[in-house]
Amino acid sequence: QVQLVESGGGSVQSGGSLRLSCAASGYTYSNYCMGWFRQAPGKEREGVAAIDSDGSTSYADSVKGRFTASQDNAKNTLYLQMNSLKPEEKAMYYCAAGGRLALSLRRRDYTYWGQGTQVTVSS
C-alpha cells in the first residue's frame, strides 16, 4: 500500500521560503514520476513541479526559478524548496506519485496522493 505524507507547510511572509517534504512508503521510485501540486480554495488543483526517477525535473512557468524539486531515494523522500513566495501561492500543497507520463504536471496522470500540507503567505 502506497502512502505519501507531506510536511513542512506553514505561514510565511511574502518573499519568504519554505521547504516541503513528502515521505513515501510502499512505493518504488524507479518506475514512475513524482510531483507536487497545489490547490487554492475554489480553484483547480494545479501542477507545480515534477521529478523523474533520474532526477530530471519540470516546473510550472509561474514557479520556475523560485521552486526546486528534489528527492532522496535512500530516505524515500521528495522535497520542494519554495523561495520568494507570493501571497497568491497560499494553497494546500500535495505530493503525488505514480506518474505514468514522464515529468507530467497533469493531475490525471498521477495515481497516489498525500493528504496535503497547508502553505499560507501573508503580504
Tab-separated table of N, CA, C and O in Angstrom:
chain	number	residue	atom	x	y	z
A	1	GLN	N	0.843	-1.194	0.000
A	1	GLN	CA	0.000	0.000	0.000
A	1	GLN	C	0.880	1.246	0.000
A	1	GLN	O	1.735	1.409	0.848
A	2	VAL	N	0.640	2.125	-0.947
A	2	VAL	CA	1.429	3.344	-1.072
A	2	VAL	C	0.885	4.400	-0.125
A	2	VAL	O	-0.317	4.648	-0.069
A	3	GLN	N	1.795	5.007	0.629
A	3	GLN	CA	1.413	6.117	1.495
A	3	GLN	C	2.348	7.284	1.251
A	3	GLN	O	3.567	7.117	1.158
A	4	LEU	N	1.773	8.463	1.159
A	4	LEU	CA	2.529	9.686	0.980
A	4	LEU	C	2.147	10.640	2.097
A	4	LEU	O	0.953	10.925	2.280
A	5	VAL	N	3.132	11.130	2.821
A	5	VAL	CA	2.860	12.023	3.943
A	5	VAL	C	3.673	13.304	3.768
A	5	VAL	O	4.902	13.284	3.818
A	6	GLU	N	2.958	14.408	3.578
A	6	GLU	CA	3.607	15.697	3.402
A	6	GLU	C	3.830	16.385	4.748
A	6	GLU	O	3.066	16.181	5.694
A	7	SER	N	4.840	17.220	4.782
A	7	SER	CA	5.109	18.041	5.963
A	7	SER	C	5.878	19.275	5.520
A	7	SER	O	6.343	19.354	4.377
A	8	GLY	N	6.012	20.235	6.442
A	8	GLY	CA	6.804	21.411	6.159
A	8	GLY	C	6.015	22.659	5.819
A	8	GLY	O	6.590	23.734	5.644
A	9	GLY	N	4.705	22.515	5.696
A	9	GLY	CA	3.906	23.688	5.421
A	9	GLY	C	3.885	24.636	6.619
A	9	GLY	O	4.342	24.295	7.705
A	10	GLY	N	3.356	25.817	6.404
A	10	GLY	CA	3.284	26.790	7.483
A	10	GLY	C	2.940	28.157	6.949
A	10	GLY	O	2.477	28.296	5.813
A	11	SER	N	3.184	29.154	7.779
A	11	SER	CA	2.884	30.534	7.414
A	11	SER	C	4.174	31.322	7.270
A	11	SER	O	5.031	31.270	8.157
A	12	VAL	N	4.285	32.043	6.160
A	12	VAL	CA	5.449	32.893	5.929
A	12	VAL	C	4.977	34.212	5.354
A	12	VAL	O	3.859	34.313	4.843
A	13	GLN	N	5.839	35.193	5.414
A	13	GLN	CA	5.536	36.471	4.786
A	13	GLN	C	5.944	36.425	3.323
A	13	GLN	O	6.753	35.597	2.904
A	14	SER	N	5.368	37.325	2.572
A	14	SER	CA	5.693	37.428	1.157
A	14	SER	C	7.209	37.570	0.991
A	14	SER	O	7.846	38.344	1.699
A	15	GLY	N	7.750	36.776	0.064
A	15	GLY	CA	9.192	36.773	-0.138
A	15	GLY	C	9.924	35.723	0.667
A	15	GLY	O	11.133	35.519	0.467
A	16	GLY	N	9.209	35.056	1.555
A	16	GLY	CA	9.826	34.056	2.404
A	16	GLY	C	9.984	32.710	1.721
A	16	GLY	O	9.628	32.542	0.543
A	17	SER	N	10.511	31.757	2.475
A	17	SER	CA	10.798	30.429	1.935
A	17	SER	C	10.232	29.338	2.834
A	17	SER	O	10.112	29.519	4.052
A	18	LEU	N	9.921	28.227	2.215
A	18	LEU	CA	9.524	27.023	2.925
A	18	LEU	C	10.071	25.823	2.184
A	18	LEU	O	10.260	25.873	0.955
A	19	ARG	N	10.305	24.751	2.928
A	19	ARG	CA	10.724	23.509	2.304
A	19	ARG	C	9.729	22.422	2.685
A	19	ARG	O	9.582	22.084	3.861
A	20	LEU	N	9.050	21.904	1.687
A	20	LEU	CA	8.094	20.831	1.907
A	20	LEU	C	8.778	19.480	1.743
A	20	LEU	O	9.694	19.338	0.924
A	21	SER	N	8.309	18.508	2.500
A	21	SER	CA	8.808	17.143	2.382
A	21	SER	C	7.644	16.197	2.146
A	21	SER	O	6.524	16.463	2.577
A	22	CYS	N	7.936	15.109	1.477
A	22	CYS	CA	6.933	14.069	1.238
A	22	CYS	C	7.592	12.719	1.466
A	22	CYS	O	8.455	12.308	0.682
A	23	ALA	N	7.208	12.072	2.548
A	23	ALA	CA	7.746	10.751	2.857
A	23	ALA	C	6.879	9.684	2.206
A	23	ALA	O	5.672	9.645	2.428
A	24	ALA	N	7.511	8.841	1.405
A	24	ALA	CA	6.783	7.805	0.665
A	24	ALA	C	7.088	6.428	1.235
A	24	ALA	O	8.225	6.137	1.595
A	25	SER	N	6.070	5.608	1.318
A	25	SER	CA	6.264	4.217	1.713
A	25	SER	C	5.459	3.319	0.787
A	25	SER	O	4.454	3.744	0.220
A	26	GLY	N	5.934	2.086	0.626
A	26	GLY	CA	5.249	1.158	-0.249
A	26	GLY	C	5.322	1.559	-1.705
A	26	GLY	O	4.461	1.176	-2.507
A	27	TYR	N	6.373	2.295	-2.057
A	27	TYR	CA	6.450	2.865	-3.406
A	27	TYR	C	7.850	2.694	-3.955
A	27	TYR	O	8.827	2.876	-3.228
A	28	THR	N	7.949	2.389	-5.231
A	28	THR	CA	9.237	2.234	-5.886
A	28	THR	C	9.491	3.430	-6.781
A	28	THR	O	8.781	3.653	-7.761
A	29	TYR	N	10.496	4.205	-6.430
A	29	TYR	CA	10.790	5.423	-7.172
A	29	TYR	C	11.144	5.153	-8.621
A	29	TYR	O	10.843	5.954	-9.495
A	30	SER	N	11.795	4.045	-8.853
A	30	SER	CA	12.451	3.875	-10.147
A	30	SER	C	11.487	3.751	-11.308
A	30	SER	O	11.875	3.913	-12.453
A	31	ASN	N	10.237	3.476	-11.028
A	31	ASN	CA	9.312	3.201	-12.116
A	31	ASN	C	8.488	4.392	-12.568
A	31	ASN	O	8.053	4.447	-13.720
A	32	TYR	N	8.262	5.326	-11.677
A	32	TYR	CA	7.303	6.362	-12.012
A	32	TYR	C	7.798	7.739	-11.598
A	32	TYR	O	8.717	7.889	-10.819
A	33	CYS	N	7.076	8.706	-12.127
A	33	CYS	CA	7.370	10.105	-11.822
A	33	CYS	C	6.631	10.521	-10.545
A	33	CYS	O	5.584	9.964	-10.207
A	34	MET	N	7.187	11.507	-9.838
A	34	MET	CA	6.512	12.080	-8.686
A	34	MET	C	6.310	13.561	-8.922
A	34	MET	O	7.031	14.177	-9.717
A	35	GLY	N	5.334	14.124	-8.217
A	35	GLY	CA	5.041	15.520	-8.465
A	35	GLY	C	4.534	16.265	-7.248
A	35	GLY	O	4.169	15.657	-6.242
A	36	TRP	N	4.531	17.574	-7.368
A	36	TRP	CA	3.953	18.463	-6.374
A	36	TRP	C	2.829	19.257	-7.037
A	36	TRP	O	3.016	19.801	-8.137
A	37	PHE	N	1.709	19.330	-6.351
A	37	PHE	CA	0.560	20.073	-6.838
A	37	PHE	C	0.082	21.015	-5.740
A	37	PHE	O	0.439	20.839	-4.571
A	38	ARG	N	-0.736	21.957	-6.108
A	38	ARG	CA	-1.342	22.842	-5.096
A	38	ARG	C	-2.768	23.171	-5.500
A	38	ARG	O	-3.109	23.160	-6.684
A	39	GLN	N	-3.552	23.446	-4.480
A	39	GLN	CA	-4.940	23.793	-4.724
A	39	GLN	C	-5.374	24.873	-3.747
A	39	GLN	O	-5.357	24.667	-2.529
A	40	ALA	N	-5.760	26.010	-4.300
A	40	ALA	CA	-6.284	27.104	-3.504
A	40	ALA	C	-7.798	26.958	-3.428
A	40	ALA	O	-8.411	26.345	-4.310
A	41	PRO	N	-8.427	27.520	-2.405
A	41	PRO	CA	-9.884	27.410	-2.277
A	41	PRO	C	-10.603	27.911	-3.519
A	41	PRO	O	-10.305	28.999	-4.033
A	42	GLY	N	-11.498	27.097	-4.032
A	42	GLY	CA	-12.281	27.482	-5.181
A	42	GLY	C	-11.566	27.371	-6.517
A	42	GLY	O	-12.115	27.755	-7.557
A	43	LYS	N	-10.373	26.811	-6.489
A	43	LYS	CA	-9.608	26.692	-7.728
A	43	LYS	C	-9.265	25.241	-8.014
A	43	LYS	O	-9.311	24.388	-7.136
A	44	GLU	N	-8.889	24.991	-9.251
A	44	GLU	CA	-8.471	23.662	-9.655
A	44	GLU	C	-7.096	23.330	-9.069
A	44	GLU	O	-6.286	24.216	-8.827
A	45	ARG	N	-6.875	22.041	-8.857
A	45	ARG	CA	-5.549	21.608	-8.436
A	45	ARG	C	-4.600	21.734	-9.629
A	45	ARG	O	-4.901	21.246	-10.721
A	46	GLU	N	-3.470	22.363	-9.399
A	46	GLU	CA	-2.533	22.613	-10.487
A	46	GLU	C	-1.159	22.018	-10.177
A	46	GLU	O	-0.720	21.979	-9.026
A	47	GLY	N	-0.519	21.569	-11.237
A	47	GLY	CA	0.820	21.011	-11.090
A	47	GLY	C	1.847	22.108	-10.877
A	47	GLY	O	1.804	23.139	-11.551
A	48	VAL	N	2.742	21.888	-9.947
A	48	VAL	CA	3.781	22.853	-9.623
A	48	VAL	C	5.141	22.358	-10.106
A	48	VAL	O	5.890	23.096	-10.741
A	49	ALA	N	5.444	21.107	-9.803
A	49	ALA	CA	6.743	20.541	-10.177
A	49	ALA	C	6.616	19.036	-10.307
A	49	ALA	O	5.757	18.418	-9.675
A	50	ALA	N	7.463	18.475	-11.134
A	50	ALA	CA	7.526	17.022	-11.286
A	50	ALA	C	8.978	16.607	-11.318
A	50	ALA	O	9.846	17.364	-11.772
A	51	ILE	N	9.237	15.390	-10.830
A	51	ILE	CA	10.604	14.895	-10.832
A	51	ILE	C	10.588	13.425	-11.203
A	51	ILE	O	9.770	12.638	-10.702
A	52	ASP	N	11.472	13.077	-12.098
A	52	ASP	CA	11.545	11.705	-12.580
A	52	ASP	C	12.564	10.926	-11.750
A	52	ASP	O	13.314	11.507	-10.963
A	53	SER	N	12.608	9.622	-11.954
A	53	SER	CA	13.490	8.775	-11.165
A	53	SER	C	14.967	9.088	-11.380
A	53	SER	O	15.799	8.819	-10.517
A	54	ASP	N	15.289	9.698	-12.517
A	54	ASP	CA	16.691	10.047	-12.785
A	54	ASP	C	17.043	11.450	-12.314
A	54	ASP	O	18.152	11.931	-12.550
A	55	GLY	N	16.087	12.091	-11.647
A	55	GLY	CA	16.325	13.422	-11.128
A	55	GLY	C	15.942	14.558	-12.054
A	55	GLY	O	16.026	15.727	-11.670
A	56	SER	N	15.504	14.236	-13.254
A	56	SER	CA	15.031	15.274	-14.174
A	56	SER	C	13.803	15.954	-13.589
A	56	SER	O	12.987	15.303	-12.928
A	57	THR	N	13.674	17.238	-13.845
A	57	THR	CA	12.561	17.997	-13.265
A	57	THR	C	11.847	18.839	-14.318
A	57	THR	O	12.405	19.163	-15.368
A	58	SER	N	10.611	19.174	-13.999
A	58	SER	CA	9.857	20.136	-14.790
A	58	SER	C	9.074	21.009	-13.820
A	58	SER	O	8.755	20.572	-12.703
A	59	TYR	N	8.780	22.225	-14.236
A	59	TYR	CA	8.111	23.180	-13.370
A	59	TYR	C	7.045	23.958	-14.124
A	59	TYR	O	7.173	24.205	-15.330
A	60	ALA	N	6.032	24.368	-13.392
A	60	ALA	CA	5.071	25.297	-13.952
A	60	ALA	C	5.789	26.624	-14.197
A	60	ALA	O	6.704	26.994	-13.453
A	61	ASP	N	5.372	27.321	-15.226
A	61	ASP	CA	6.032	28.582	-15.568
A	61	ASP	C	6.020	29.563	-14.400
A	61	ASP	O	6.965	30.332	-14.213
A	62	SER	N	4.963	29.532	-13.622
A	62	SER	CA	4.794	30.501	-12.545
A	62	SER	C	5.802	30.325	-11.407
A	62	SER	O	5.988	31.236	-10.604
A	63	VAL	N	6.441	29.159	-11.329
A	63	VAL	CA	7.363	28.911	-10.218
A	63	VAL	C	8.801	28.711	-10.664
A	63	VAL	O	9.696	28.552	-9.825
A	64	LYS	N	9.024	28.707	-11.958
A	64	LYS	CA	10.386	28.492	-12.460
A	64	LYS	C	11.345	29.539	-11.891
A	64	LYS	O	11.044	30.721	-11.851
A	65	GLY	N	12.492	29.050	-11.445
A	65	GLY	CA	13.493	29.937	-10.875
A	65	GLY	C	13.300	30.193	-9.397
A	65	GLY	O	14.191	30.758	-8.740
A	66	ARG	N	12.153	29.802	-8.840
A	66	ARG	CA	11.897	30.021	-7.415
A	66	ARG	C	11.711	28.712	-6.648
A	66	ARG	O	12.058	28.630	-5.475
A	67	PHE	N	11.153	27.706	-7.280
A	67	PHE	CA	10.897	26.413	-6.647
A	67	PHE	C	11.879	25.381	-7.184
A	67	PHE	O	12.217	25.389	-8.373
A	68	THR	N	12.287	24.472	-6.305
A	68	THR	CA	13.176	23.395	-6.711
A	68	THR	C	12.707	22.080	-6.108
A	68	THR	O	12.565	21.971	-4.879
A	69	ALA	N	12.466	21.113	-6.969
A	69	ALA	CA	12.086	19.778	-6.520
A	69	ALA	C	13.319	18.889	-6.474
A	69	ALA	O	14.189	18.979	-7.345
A	70	SER	N	13.375	18.038	-5.464
A	70	SER	CA	14.496	17.103	-5.352
A	70	SER	C	14.024	15.854	-4.627
A	70	SER	O	12.919	15.831	-4.076
A	71	GLN	N	14.847	14.833	-4.632
A	71	GLN	CA	14.456	13.598	-3.955
A	71	GLN	C	15.672	12.939	-3.345
A	71	GLN	O	16.793	13.071	-3.860
A	72	ASP	N	15.423	12.248	-2.246
A	72	ASP	CA	16.451	11.455	-1.584
A	72	ASP	C	15.968	10.014	-1.628
A	72	ASP	O	15.115	9.619	-0.820
A	73	ASN	N	16.482	9.261	-2.573
A	73	ASN	CA	15.996	7.897	-2.756
A	73	ASN	C	16.281	7.011	-1.544
A	73	ASN	O	15.501	6.113	-1.227
A	74	ALA	N	17.382	7.282	-0.861
A	74	ALA	CA	17.721	6.476	0.308
A	74	ALA	C	16.695	6.657	1.420
A	74	ALA	O	16.429	5.737	2.190
A	75	LYS	N	16.123	7.851	1.491
A	75	LYS	CA	15.129	8.149	2.525
A	75	LYS	C	13.704	8.051	2.009
A	75	LYS	O	12.755	8.309	2.744
A	76	ASN	N	13.560	7.735	0.728
A	76	ASN	CA	12.223	7.691	0.118
A	76	ASN	C	11.462	8.984	0.370
A	76	ASN	O	10.277	8.966	0.743
A	77	THR	N	12.143	10.076	0.177
A	77	THR	CA	11.539	11.373	0.471
A	77	THR	C	11.704	12.327	-0.707
A	77	THR	O	12.770	12.393	-1.325
A	78	LEU	N	10.633	13.028	-0.974
A	78	LEU	CA	10.590	14.048	-2.023
A	78	LEU	C	10.550	15.413	-1.348
A	78	LEU	O	9.931	15.563	-0.287
A	79	TYR	N	11.212	16.391	-1.949
A	79	TYR	CA	11.253	17.723	-1.372
A	79	TYR	C	10.803	18.772	-2.387
A	79	TYR	O	10.920	18.580	-3.599
A	80	LEU	N	10.316	19.890	-1.849
A	80	LEU	CA	10.034	21.058	-2.677
A	80	LEU	C	10.514	22.282	-1.919
A	80	LEU	O	9.923	22.670	-0.919
A	81	GLN	N	11.594	22.863	-2.398
A	81	GLN	CA	12.109	24.113	-1.836
A	81	GLN	C	11.402	25.255	-2.542
A	81	GLN	O	11.477	25.368	-3.768
A	82	MET	N	10.753	26.108	-1.753
A	82	MET	CA	9.995	27.216	-2.317
A	82	MET	C	10.569	28.521	-1.798
A	82	MET	O	10.568	28.778	-0.588
A	83	ASN	N	11.054	29.334	-2.708
A	83	ASN	CA	11.630	30.629	-2.358
A	83	ASN	C	10.799	31.751	-2.959
A	83	ASN	O	10.038	31.546	-3.908
A	84	SER	N	10.970	32.933	-2.418
A	84	SER	CA	10.273	34.128	-2.911
A	84	SER	C	8.778	33.879	-3.037
A	84	SER	O	8.163	34.196	-4.067
A	85	LEU	N	8.192	33.342	-2.011
A	85	LEU	CA	6.772	33.008	-2.045
A	85	LEU	C	5.908	34.259	-2.143
A	85	LEU	O	6.250	35.324	-1.609
A	86	LYS	N	4.789	34.091	-2.828
A	86	LYS	CA	3.862	35.193	-3.060
A	86	LYS	C	2.533	34.905	-2.359
A	86	LYS	O	2.151	33.735	-2.210
A	87	PRO	N	1.794	35.935	-1.983
A	87	PRO	CA	0.509	35.720	-1.304
A	87	PRO	C	-0.452	34.854	-2.112
A	87	PRO	O	-1.218	34.070	-1.532
A	88	GLU	N	-0.421	34.990	-3.418
A	88	GLU	CA	-1.341	34.211	-4.257
A	88	GLU	C	-0.968	32.728	-4.313
A	88	GLU	O	-1.707	31.931	-4.887
A	89	GLU	N	0.152	32.367	-3.703
A	89	GLU	CA	0.548	30.962	-3.670
A	89	GLU	C	0.083	30.250	-2.398
A	89	GLU	O	0.444	29.099	-2.148
A	90	LYS	N	-0.719	30.950	-1.633
A	90	LYS	CA	-1.373	30.308	-0.486
A	90	LYS	C	-2.269	29.196	-1.004
A	90	LYS	O	-3.130	29.413	-1.850
A	91	ALA	N	-2.043	27.981	-0.510
A	91	ALA	CA	-2.797	26.830	-1.004
A	91	ALA	C	-2.460	25.604	-0.172
A	91	ALA	O	-1.534	25.617	0.636
A	92	MET	N	-3.206	24.557	-0.410
A	92	MET	CA	-2.835	23.252	0.107
A	92	MET	C	-1.909	22.638	-0.931
A	92	MET	O	-2.246	22.600	-2.112
A	93	TYR	N	-0.776	22.137	-0.472
A	93	TYR	CA	0.199	21.548	-1.365
A	93	TYR	C	0.199	20.032	-1.187
A	93	TYR	O	0.255	19.528	-0.063
A	94	TYR	N	0.139	19.335	-2.323
A	94	TYR	CA	0.030	17.887	-2.322
A	94	TYR	C	1.209	17.234	-3.028
A	94	TYR	O	1.684	17.724	-4.054
A	95	CYS	N	1.611	16.105	-2.484
A	95	CYS	CA	2.592	15.255	-3.123
A	95	CYS	C	1.823	14.189	-3.916
A	95	CYS	O	0.780	13.705	-3.454
A	96	ALA	N	2.334	13.834	-5.075
A	96	ALA	CA	1.688	12.824	-5.905
A	96	ALA	C	2.730	11.844	-6.420
A	96	ALA	O	3.886	12.218	-6.657
A	97	ALA	N	2.314	10.616	-6.610
A	97	ALA	CA	3.219	9.577	-7.094
A	97	ALA	C	2.513	8.689	-8.116
A	97	ALA	O	1.298	8.752	-8.278
A	98	GLY	N	3.310	7.902	-8.775
A	98	GLY	CA	2.748	7.010	-9.767
A	98	GLY	C	2.485	7.689	-11.087
A	98	GLY	O	1.636	7.260	-11.870
A	99	GLY	N	3.227	8.737	-11.362
A	99	GLY	CA	3.031	9.448	-12.613
A	99	GLY	C	3.404	8.586	-13.808
A	99	GLY	O	4.527	8.111	-13.900
A	100	ARG	N	2.458	8.407	-14.678
A	100	ARG	CA	2.646	7.490	-15.803
A	100	ARG	C	3.286	8.172	-17.004
A	100	ARG	O	3.707	7.504	-17.943
A	101	LEU	N	3.330	9.461	-16.990
A	101	LEU	CA	3.920	10.207	-18.092
A	101	LEU	C	5.061	11.036	-17.524
A	101	LEU	O	4.867	11.806	-16.595
A	102	ALA	N	6.239	10.860	-18.081
A	102	ALA	CA	7.426	11.491	-17.554
A	102	ALA	C	7.260	13.002	-17.400
A	102	ALA	O	6.842	13.682	-18.337
A	103	LEU	N	7.512	13.482	-16.182
A	103	LEU	CA	7.540	14.907	-15.870
A	103	LEU	C	6.209	15.616	-16.131
A	103	LEU	O	6.168	16.814	-16.381
A	104	SER	N	5.138	14.866	-16.013
A	104	SER	CA	3.824	15.457	-16.245
A	104	SER	C	3.420	16.374	-15.096
A	104	SER	O	3.695	16.084	-13.926
A	105	LEU	N	2.720	17.437	-15.410
A	105	LEU	CA	2.145	18.330	-14.407
A	105	LEU	C	0.621	18.247	-14.431
A	105	LEU	O	-0.066	19.133	-13.921
A	106	ARG	N	0.104	17.173	-15.010
A	106	ARG	CA	-1.345	16.990	-15.094
A	106	ARG	C	-1.827	16.063	-13.984
A	106	ARG	O	-1.296	14.976	-13.785
A	107	ARG	N	-2.830	16.502	-13.317
A	107	ARG	CA	-3.362	15.750	-12.185
A	107	ARG	C	-3.751	14.335	-12.596
A	107	ARG	O	-3.508	13.367	-11.877
A	108	ARG	N	-4.354	14.192	-13.754
A	108	ARG	CA	-4.894	12.896	-14.164
A	108	ARG	C	-3.821	11.851	-14.431
A	108	ARG	O	-4.125	10.667	-14.555
A	109	ASP	N	-2.571	12.281	-14.519
A	109	ASP	CA	-1.501	11.333	-14.811
A	109	ASP	C	-0.936	10.672	-13.558
A	109	ASP	O	-0.033	9.838	-13.660
A	110	TYR	N	-1.449	11.043	-12.382
A	110	TYR	CA	-0.915	10.505	-11.127
A	110	TYR	C	-1.947	9.629	-10.434
A	110	TYR	O	-3.141	9.885	-10.485
A	111	THR	N	-1.441	8.608	-9.763
A	111	THR	CA	-2.310	7.620	-9.128
A	111	THR	C	-2.456	7.826	-7.626
A	111	THR	O	-3.541	7.662	-7.078
A	112	TYR	N	-1.354	8.163	-6.963
A	112	TYR	CA	-1.352	8.238	-5.499
A	112	TYR	C	-1.184	9.679	-5.030
A	112	TYR	O	-0.415	10.445	-5.606
A	113	TRP	N	-1.870	9.977	-3.921
A	113	TRP	CA	-1.868	11.353	-3.401
A	113	TRP	C	-1.726	11.359	-1.893
A	113	TRP	O	-2.266	10.482	-1.199
A	114	GLY	N	-1.003	12.363	-1.394
A	114	GLY	CA	-0.952	12.567	0.030
A	114	GLY	C	-2.135	13.403	0.489
A	114	GLY	O	-2.977	13.803	-0.324
A	115	GLN	N	-2.179	13.694	1.783
A	115	GLN	CA	-3.275	14.458	2.359
A	115	GLN	C	-3.068	15.958	2.246
A	115	GLN	O	-4.012	16.731	2.449
A	116	GLY	N	-1.866	16.366	1.952
A	116	GLY	CA	-1.602	17.779	1.759
A	116	GLY	C	-1.038	18.469	2.984
A	116	GLY	O	-1.206	18.006	4.113
A	117	THR	N	-0.371	19.578	2.737
A	117	THR	CA	0.148	20.428	3.802
A	117	THR	C	-0.147	21.877	3.416
A	117	THR	O	0.028	22.275	2.265
A	118	GLN	N	-0.627	22.638	4.372
A	118	GLN	CA	-1.093	23.996	4.095
A	118	GLN	C	0.062	24.988	4.075
A	118	GLN	O	0.908	24.994	4.978
A	119	VAL	N	0.059	25.825	3.062
A	119	VAL	CA	1.023	26.916	2.943
A	119	VAL	C	0.251	28.230	2.914
A	119	VAL	O	-0.660	28.395	2.093
A	120	THR	N	0.611	29.133	3.805
A	120	THR	CA	-0.018	30.451	3.863
A	120	THR	C	1.056	31.508	3.708
A	120	THR	O	2.078	31.468	4.394
A	121	VAL	N	0.816	32.441	2.807
A	121	VAL	CA	1.769	33.513	2.545
A	121	VAL	C	1.056	34.841	2.780
A	121	VAL	O	0.080	35.149	2.095
A	122	SER	N	1.546	35.602	3.713
A	122	SER	CA	0.910	36.880	4.041
A	122	SER	C	1.665	38.023	3.383
A	122	SER	O	2.885	37.973	3.200
A	123	SER	N	0.909	39.039	3.034
A	123	SER	CA	1.521	40.188	2.346
A	123	SER	C	2.065	41.205	3.326
A	123	SER	O	1.809	41.135	4.533
